[in-house]
CSV table of C-alpha atoms in Angstrom, one decimal:
chain,number,residue,atom,x,y,z
H,13,MET,CA,-12.5,-1.7,-2.6
H,14,SER,CA,-12.7,1.6,-1.3
H,15,GLY,CA,-14.3,4.5,-3.2
H,16,LYS,CA,-11.3,6.7,-3.1
H,17,PRO,CA,-10.1,8.8,-6.5
H,18,ILE,CA,-7.6,7.3,-8.7
H,19,LYS,CA,-4.5,9.5,-8.8
H,20,ILE,CA,-3.2,9.9,-12.4
H,21,TYR,CA,-1.7,12.3,-15.1
H,22,VAL,CA,-4.0,12.9,-18.0
H,23,SER,CA,-1.8,14.0,-20.7
H,24,LEU,CA,-3.3,15.5,-24.0
H,25,SER,CA,-2.0,12.5,-25.9
H,26,VAL,CA,-4.1,10.3,-23.8
H,27,LEU,CA,-7.4,12.7,-24.4
H,28,LEU,CA,-6.5,12.2,-28.3
H,29,PHE,CA,-6.3,8.7,-27.9
H,30,ILE,CA,-9.8,8.7,-26.3
H,31,THR,CA,-11.5,11.1,-28.9
H,32,ALA,CA,-9.9,9.0,-31.8
H,33,CYS,CA,-11.7,5.7,-30.2
H,34,ASP,CA,-14.5,4.4,-32.1
H,35,GLY,CA,-17.9,3.1,-30.4
H,36,ARG,CA,-18.8,4.2,-27.0
H,37,VAL,CA,-18.4,7.8,-25.8
H,38,GLU,CA,-16.0,8.2,-22.9
H,39,PRO,CA,-16.6,10.4,-19.9
H,40,ASP,CA,-15.2,13.9,-20.3
H,41,LEU,CA,-11.7,14.0,-18.7
H,42,SER,CA,-10.6,17.5,-19.5
H,43,SER,CA,-11.2,18.6,-16.0
H,44,TYR,CA,-8.5,16.3,-14.8
H,45,MET,CA,-5.8,17.6,-17.1
H,46,ASP,CA,-3.6,19.2,-14.0
H,47,ALA,CA,-0.8,17.2,-12.5
H,48,ALA,CA,-1.6,14.6,-10.3
H,49,SER,CA,-5.5,14.8,-10.7
H,50,GLU,CA,-7.5,12.4,-9.0
H,51,ILE,CA,-10.5,10.8,-11.3
H,52,PRO,CA,-13.4,9.7,-9.3
H,53,PRO,CA,-13.7,5.7,-9.2
H,54,GLU,CA,-17.1,6.1,-10.9
H,55,VAL,CA,-15.7,7.9,-13.5
H,56,TRP,CA,-12.6,5.6,-13.8
H,57,GLU,CA,-15.2,2.4,-14.0
H,58,GLN,CA,-16.9,4.2,-16.9
H,59,LEU,CA,-13.9,4.2,-19.0
H,60,ASP,CA,-13.4,1.7,-21.7
H,61,PRO,CA,-10.4,-1.1,-20.6
H,62,ASP,CA,-8.1,0.3,-23.3
H,63,VAL,CA,-8.5,3.8,-22.1
H,64,ARG,CA,-7.8,3.0,-18.8
H,65,GLU,CA,-4.6,1.2,-19.9
H,66,ALA,CA,-3.4,4.3,-21.8
H,67,LEU,CA,-3.9,6.4,-18.7
H,68,ALA,CA,-2.2,4.2,-16.3
H,69,GLU,CA,0.5,3.5,-18.6
H,70,GLY,CA,1.1,7.3,-18.7
H,71,THR,CA,1.9,7.4,-14.9
H,72,LYS,CA,4.5,5.7,-12.9
H,73,TYR,CA,3.0,4.4,-9.5
H,74,VAL,CA,4.7,3.1,-6.2
H,75,ALA,CA,3.3,2.1,-3.0
H,76,LEU,CA,5.2,2.6,0.2
H,77,THR,CA,4.2,0.2,2.8
H,78,PHE,CA,5.0,0.4,6.7
H,79,ASP,CA,5.3,-2.6,9.1
H,80,ASP,CA,5.4,-3.1,12.9
H,81,GLY,CA,3.6,0.2,14.0
H,82,PRO,CA,2.4,2.2,14.8
H,83,ARG,CA,4.8,3.7,17.3
H,84,ARG,CA,4.1,7.3,18.8
H,85,GLY,CA,6.9,9.6,17.8
H,86,THR,CA,7.7,7.9,14.4
H,87,THR,CA,4.4,7.2,13.1
H,88,GLU,CA,3.4,10.5,14.0
H,89,VAL,CA,6.2,12.1,12.3
H,90,LEU,CA,5.7,10.1,9.4
H,91,LEU,CA,1.8,11.1,9.1
H,92,ASP,CA,2.7,14.7,9.4
H,93,GLY,CA,5.3,14.4,6.4
H,94,LEU,CA,2.8,12.3,4.4
H,95,ASN,CA,-0.2,14.7,4.9
H,96,SER,CA,2.1,17.7,4.0
H,97,ARG,CA,3.2,16.0,0.7
H,98,GLY,CA,-0.5,15.0,0.0
H,99,VAL,CA,0.6,11.2,-0.1
H,100,GLN,CA,-1.2,8.0,1.0
H,101,ALA,CA,0.4,4.8,2.1
H,102,THR,CA,-0.3,1.5,3.8
H,103,PHE,CA,0.0,0.4,7.0
H,104,PHE,CA,0.5,-3.0,8.2
H,105,VAL,CA,0.0,-2.8,12.0
H,106,ILE,CA,0.6,-4.9,14.9
H,107,GLY,CA,-2.3,-5.6,17.2
H,108,THR,CA,0.2,-5.3,20.4
H,109,GLN,CA,1.4,-1.9,19.2
H,110,VAL,CA,-2.0,-0.5,18.5
H,111,GLY,CA,-2.9,-1.4,22.2
H,112,CYS,CA,0.0,1.1,23.5
H,113,ALA,CA,-1.4,4.1,25.0
H,114,GLY,CA,-2.6,6.7,22.5
H,115,ASN,CA,-1.8,4.7,19.4
H,116,GLU,CA,-5.5,3.9,18.6
H,117,GLU,CA,-5.6,7.7,17.8
H,118,LEU,CA,-2.8,7.2,15.3
H,119,LEU,CA,-4.7,4.4,13.5
H,120,LEU,CA,-7.6,7.0,13.3
H,121,ARG,CA,-5.6,9.5,11.8
H,122,MET,CA,-4.5,6.9,9.1
H,123,LYS,CA,-8.0,6.2,8.1
H,124,ASN,CA,-9.1,9.7,8.0
H,125,GLU,CA,-6.0,10.9,6.2
H,126,GLY,CA,-6.7,8.5,3.3
H,127,HIS,CA,-4.2,5.8,4.1
H,128,GLN,CA,-4.9,2.0,3.9
H,129,VAL,CA,-4.4,0.0,6.9
H,130,GLY,CA,-3.8,-3.4,7.0
H,131,ASN,CA,-3.3,-6.7,9.5
H,132,HIS,CA,0.3,-7.7,10.3
H,133,THR,CA,-1.2,-10.2,13.3
H,134,TYR,CA,-1.7,-9.6,16.8
H,135,SER,CA,2.1,-10.3,18.0
H,136,HIS,CA,4.1,-10.7,15.0
H,137,VAL,CA,4.3,-14.3,15.1
H,138,ARG,CA,5.9,-16.4,12.5
H,139,LEU,CA,2.8,-17.8,10.8
H,140,SER,CA,4.6,-20.3,8.6
H,141,THR,CA,5.4,-22.4,11.6
H,142,ALA,CA,2.7,-21.7,14.0
H,143,THR,CA,0.0,-24.1,14.5
H,144,GLN,CA,-3.4,-23.4,12.7
H,145,ASN,CA,-5.0,-22.4,16.0
H,146,ILE,CA,-2.4,-19.9,16.7
H,147,ALA,CA,-2.4,-18.5,13.4
H,148,GLU,CA,-6.0,-18.0,13.2
H,149,GLU,CA,-6.1,-16.3,16.6
H,150,GLU,CA,-3.2,-14.0,15.7
H,151,ILE,CA,-4.9,-13.0,12.6
H,152,LYS,CA,-8.4,-12.4,13.6
H,153,LYS,CA,-7.7,-10.8,17.2
H,154,ASN,CA,-5.9,-8.3,15.2
H,155,GLU,CA,-8.8,-7.9,12.9
H,156,VAL,CA,-11.1,-7.6,15.8
H,157,ILE,CA,-9.2,-4.5,17.3
H,158,LEU,CA,-9.0,-3.0,13.8
H,159,LYS,CA,-12.7,-3.3,13.4
H,160,GLU,CA,-13.3,-2.1,16.6
H,161,ILE,CA,-11.5,1.1,16.2
H,162,LEU,CA,-11.9,1.8,12.6
H,163,GLY,CA,-15.2,0.1,11.8
H,164,GLU,CA,-16.3,-2.6,9.3
H,165,GLY,CA,-14.0,-3.3,6.2
H,166,GLU,CA,-11.5,-5.2,4.7
H,167,TYR,CA,-8.0,-5.5,6.4
H,168,TRP,CA,-5.5,-7.1,4.1
H,169,LEU,CA,-3.0,-9.1,5.6
H,170,ARG,CA,1.1,-9.0,5.3
H,171,PRO,CA,2.3,-12.0,7.1
H,172,PRO,CA,5.4,-11.5,9.5
H,173,TYR,CA,8.6,-12.0,7.6
H,174,GLY,CA,6.4,-12.3,4.6
H,175,MET,CA,6.0,-16.1,5.2
H,176,ILE,CA,3.0,-18.1,5.7
H,177,GLY,CA,2.3,-21.9,5.3
H,178,THR,CA,0.0,-23.3,2.7
H,179,CYS,CA,-2.7,-24.8,5.5
H,180,GLN,CA,-2.8,-21.3,7.3
H,181,ALA,CA,-3.2,-19.4,3.9
H,182,LYS,CA,-6.4,-21.3,3.3
H,183,MET,CA,-8.1,-19.6,6.2
H,184,VAL,CA,-7.3,-16.2,5.4
H,185,ASN,CA,-10.4,-14.2,4.0
H,186,THR,CA,-8.6,-11.2,2.5
H,187,PRO,CA,-5.6,-10.9,0.0
H,188,MET,CA,-1.9,-10.9,1.4
H,189,ILE,CA,0.6,-8.8,0.5
H,190,TYR,CA,4.5,-9.2,0.5
H,191,TRP,CA,6.6,-6.7,-1.3
H,192,SER,CA,8.8,-6.2,-4.5
H,193,LEU,CA,11.3,-4.0,-3.4
H,194,ASP,CA,13.2,-4.4,0.1
H,195,PRO,CA,15.8,-1.8,1.0
H,196,GLU,CA,16.3,-3.8,4.5
H,197,ASP,CA,15.8,-0.6,6.2
H,198,TRP,CA,15.4,-2.1,9.4
H,199,LYS,CA,19.0,-3.5,9.5
H,200,VAL,CA,20.8,-0.5,7.5
H,201,LEU,CA,19.3,2.2,9.7
H,202,ASP,CA,20.7,4.9,7.6
H,203,ALA,CA,18.1,7.2,5.8
H,204,LYS,CA,20.3,8.2,2.9
H,205,LYS,CA,21.5,4.6,2.2
H,206,VAL,CA,17.8,3.5,2.3
H,207,ALA,CA,16.5,6.3,0.0
H,208,ASP,CA,19.3,5.8,-2.3
H,209,PHE,CA,18.5,2.1,-2.8
H,210,VAL,CA,14.8,2.6,-3.3
H,211,VAL,CA,15.2,5.7,-5.8
H,212,GLU,CA,17.9,3.7,-7.7
H,213,ASN,CA,15.9,0.3,-8.2
H,214,VAL,CA,12.3,1.4,-8.0
H,215,GLU,CA,10.1,0.3,-10.9
H,216,ASP,CA,6.7,1.5,-11.8
H,217,GLY,CA,3.9,-0.9,-9.8
H,218,ASP,CA,6.4,-1.6,-7.0
H,219,ILE,CA,5.5,-2.2,-3.4
H,220,VAL,CA,8.1,-0.8,-1.1
H,221,LEU,CA,8.8,-2.6,2.4
H,222,LEU,CA,9.5,0.0,5.1
H,223,HIS,CA,9.0,0.2,8.7
H,224,ASP,CA,7.5,3.2,10.6
H,225,PHE,CA,9.2,1.8,13.8
H,226,TYR,CA,12.6,3.6,13.1
H,227,ALA,CA,13.3,7.4,12.8
H,228,SER,CA,15.7,6.5,10.4
H,229,SER,CA,12.9,4.7,8.1
H,230,VAL,CA,10.6,7.8,8.4
H,231,GLU,CA,13.3,10.1,7.4
H,232,ALA,CA,14.0,7.8,4.4
H,233,ALA,CA,10.5,7.5,3.3
H,234,LEU,CA,10.1,11.4,3.3
H,235,GLN,CA,13.3,11.5,1.2
H,236,ILE,CA,12.1,8.9,-1.4
H,237,ILE,CA,8.7,10.8,-1.7
H,238,ASP,CA,10.5,14.1,-2.4
H,239,ARG,CA,12.9,12.6,-5.1
H,240,LEU,CA,10.5,10.2,-6.8
H,241,GLN,CA,7.8,13.1,-7.0
H,242,GLN,CA,10.4,14.9,-9.1
H,243,GLU,CA,10.7,11.9,-11.3
H,244,GLY,CA,7.0,11.8,-12.0
H,245,TYR,CA,6.1,8.9,-9.5
H,246,VAL,CA,2.6,8.9,-7.8
H,247,PHE,CA,2.4,7.2,-4.5
H,248,VAL,CA,-0.8,5.3,-4.0
H,249,THR,CA,-2.0,2.7,-1.3
H,250,VAL,CA,-1.6,-1.0,-2.2
H,251,GLU,CA,-5.4,-1.3,-2.6
H,252,GLU,CA,-5.3,1.7,-5.4
H,253,MET,CA,-2.4,0.0,-6.7
H,254,PHE,CA,-4.1,-3.0,-7.6
H,255,ARG,CA,-7.3,-1.2,-9.0
H,256,ILE,CA,-5.1,0.9,-11.3
H,257,LYS,CA,-3.4,-2.1,-12.8
H,258,GLY,CA,-6.6,-4.0,-13.3
H,259,VAL,CA,-5.9,-6.8,-10.9
H,260,THR,CA,-8.8,-8.1,-8.7
H,261,PRO,CA,-6.8,-9.7,-5.8
H,262,GLU,CA,-8.0,-13.1,-4.3
H,263,ASN,CA,-8.2,-14.0,-0.8
H,264,GLY,CA,-5.6,-16.4,0.6
H,265,VAL,CA,-3.4,-15.3,-2.4
H,266,LEU,CA,0.1,-13.7,-1.6
H,267,TYR,CA,1.2,-10.9,-3.9
H,268,ALA,CA,4.3,-9.4,-4.3
H,269,SER,CA,2.7,-6.9,-6.7
H,270,PRO,CA,-0.5,-6.9,-8.7
H,271,GLU,CA,1.4,-8.8,-11.5
H,272,GLN,CA,3.5,-11.1,-9.3
H,273,ILE,CA,2.4,-13.7,-7.1
H,274,ARG,CA,4.6,-15.3,-4.4
H,275,ALA,CA,4.6,-18.9,-4.1
H,276,ILE,CA,3.2,-20.2,-0.5
H,277,GLN,CA,5.5,-23.1,0.9
């Protein structure tokens, strides 16, 4: 897991709950009382599990994820918008897109600005019908590219189309991420309709599927952020979401959310 701070709202009622707990002395959270405070991971880990649960329940979280990039022009605009709003997201990138001229810089921006970068295979093949050798090559080839540009790390996999076979899943050495909310932005291509769908259906803990390949999806994402922030939602990466919800993801398992595992056919 990364060492990024936990974004959270620390309310007075939670602080009173902490001081009322018997037994161990909890770390002082009074300095994290401001809206959308970030609790360092070392402080978060010291907290009693009941306290962590109380803190997490006091905040609504959502993770925006973007597939099929990076694409200069659209991804660049998205990164600018995320940065100006202080929001981190998760990008599942395709190797052939990373190889396009200048897109390596976009990948570095993602890392430097606190986003999570994941593996969406090298050329977006359907892993559920690919042979074992092709599936392994598609995953590992892109993983090599990511490590060459961003350095060593764990690059979680999102199978193209959200599908992967049982045999192929056994060779995956990272968690796999599906989604819990899909506005079908790639088909709708209308920013307002996509944003309306997400805002009207989102729940705490959702992982939202979007595509930074389309200008309408980028515009929708920024509308979603502006509207949901007004409702008290905090935007986190997928990895942060699992940590906040207290779930340790397993390699080769396909998650629609921290609480929901998707069956592999």
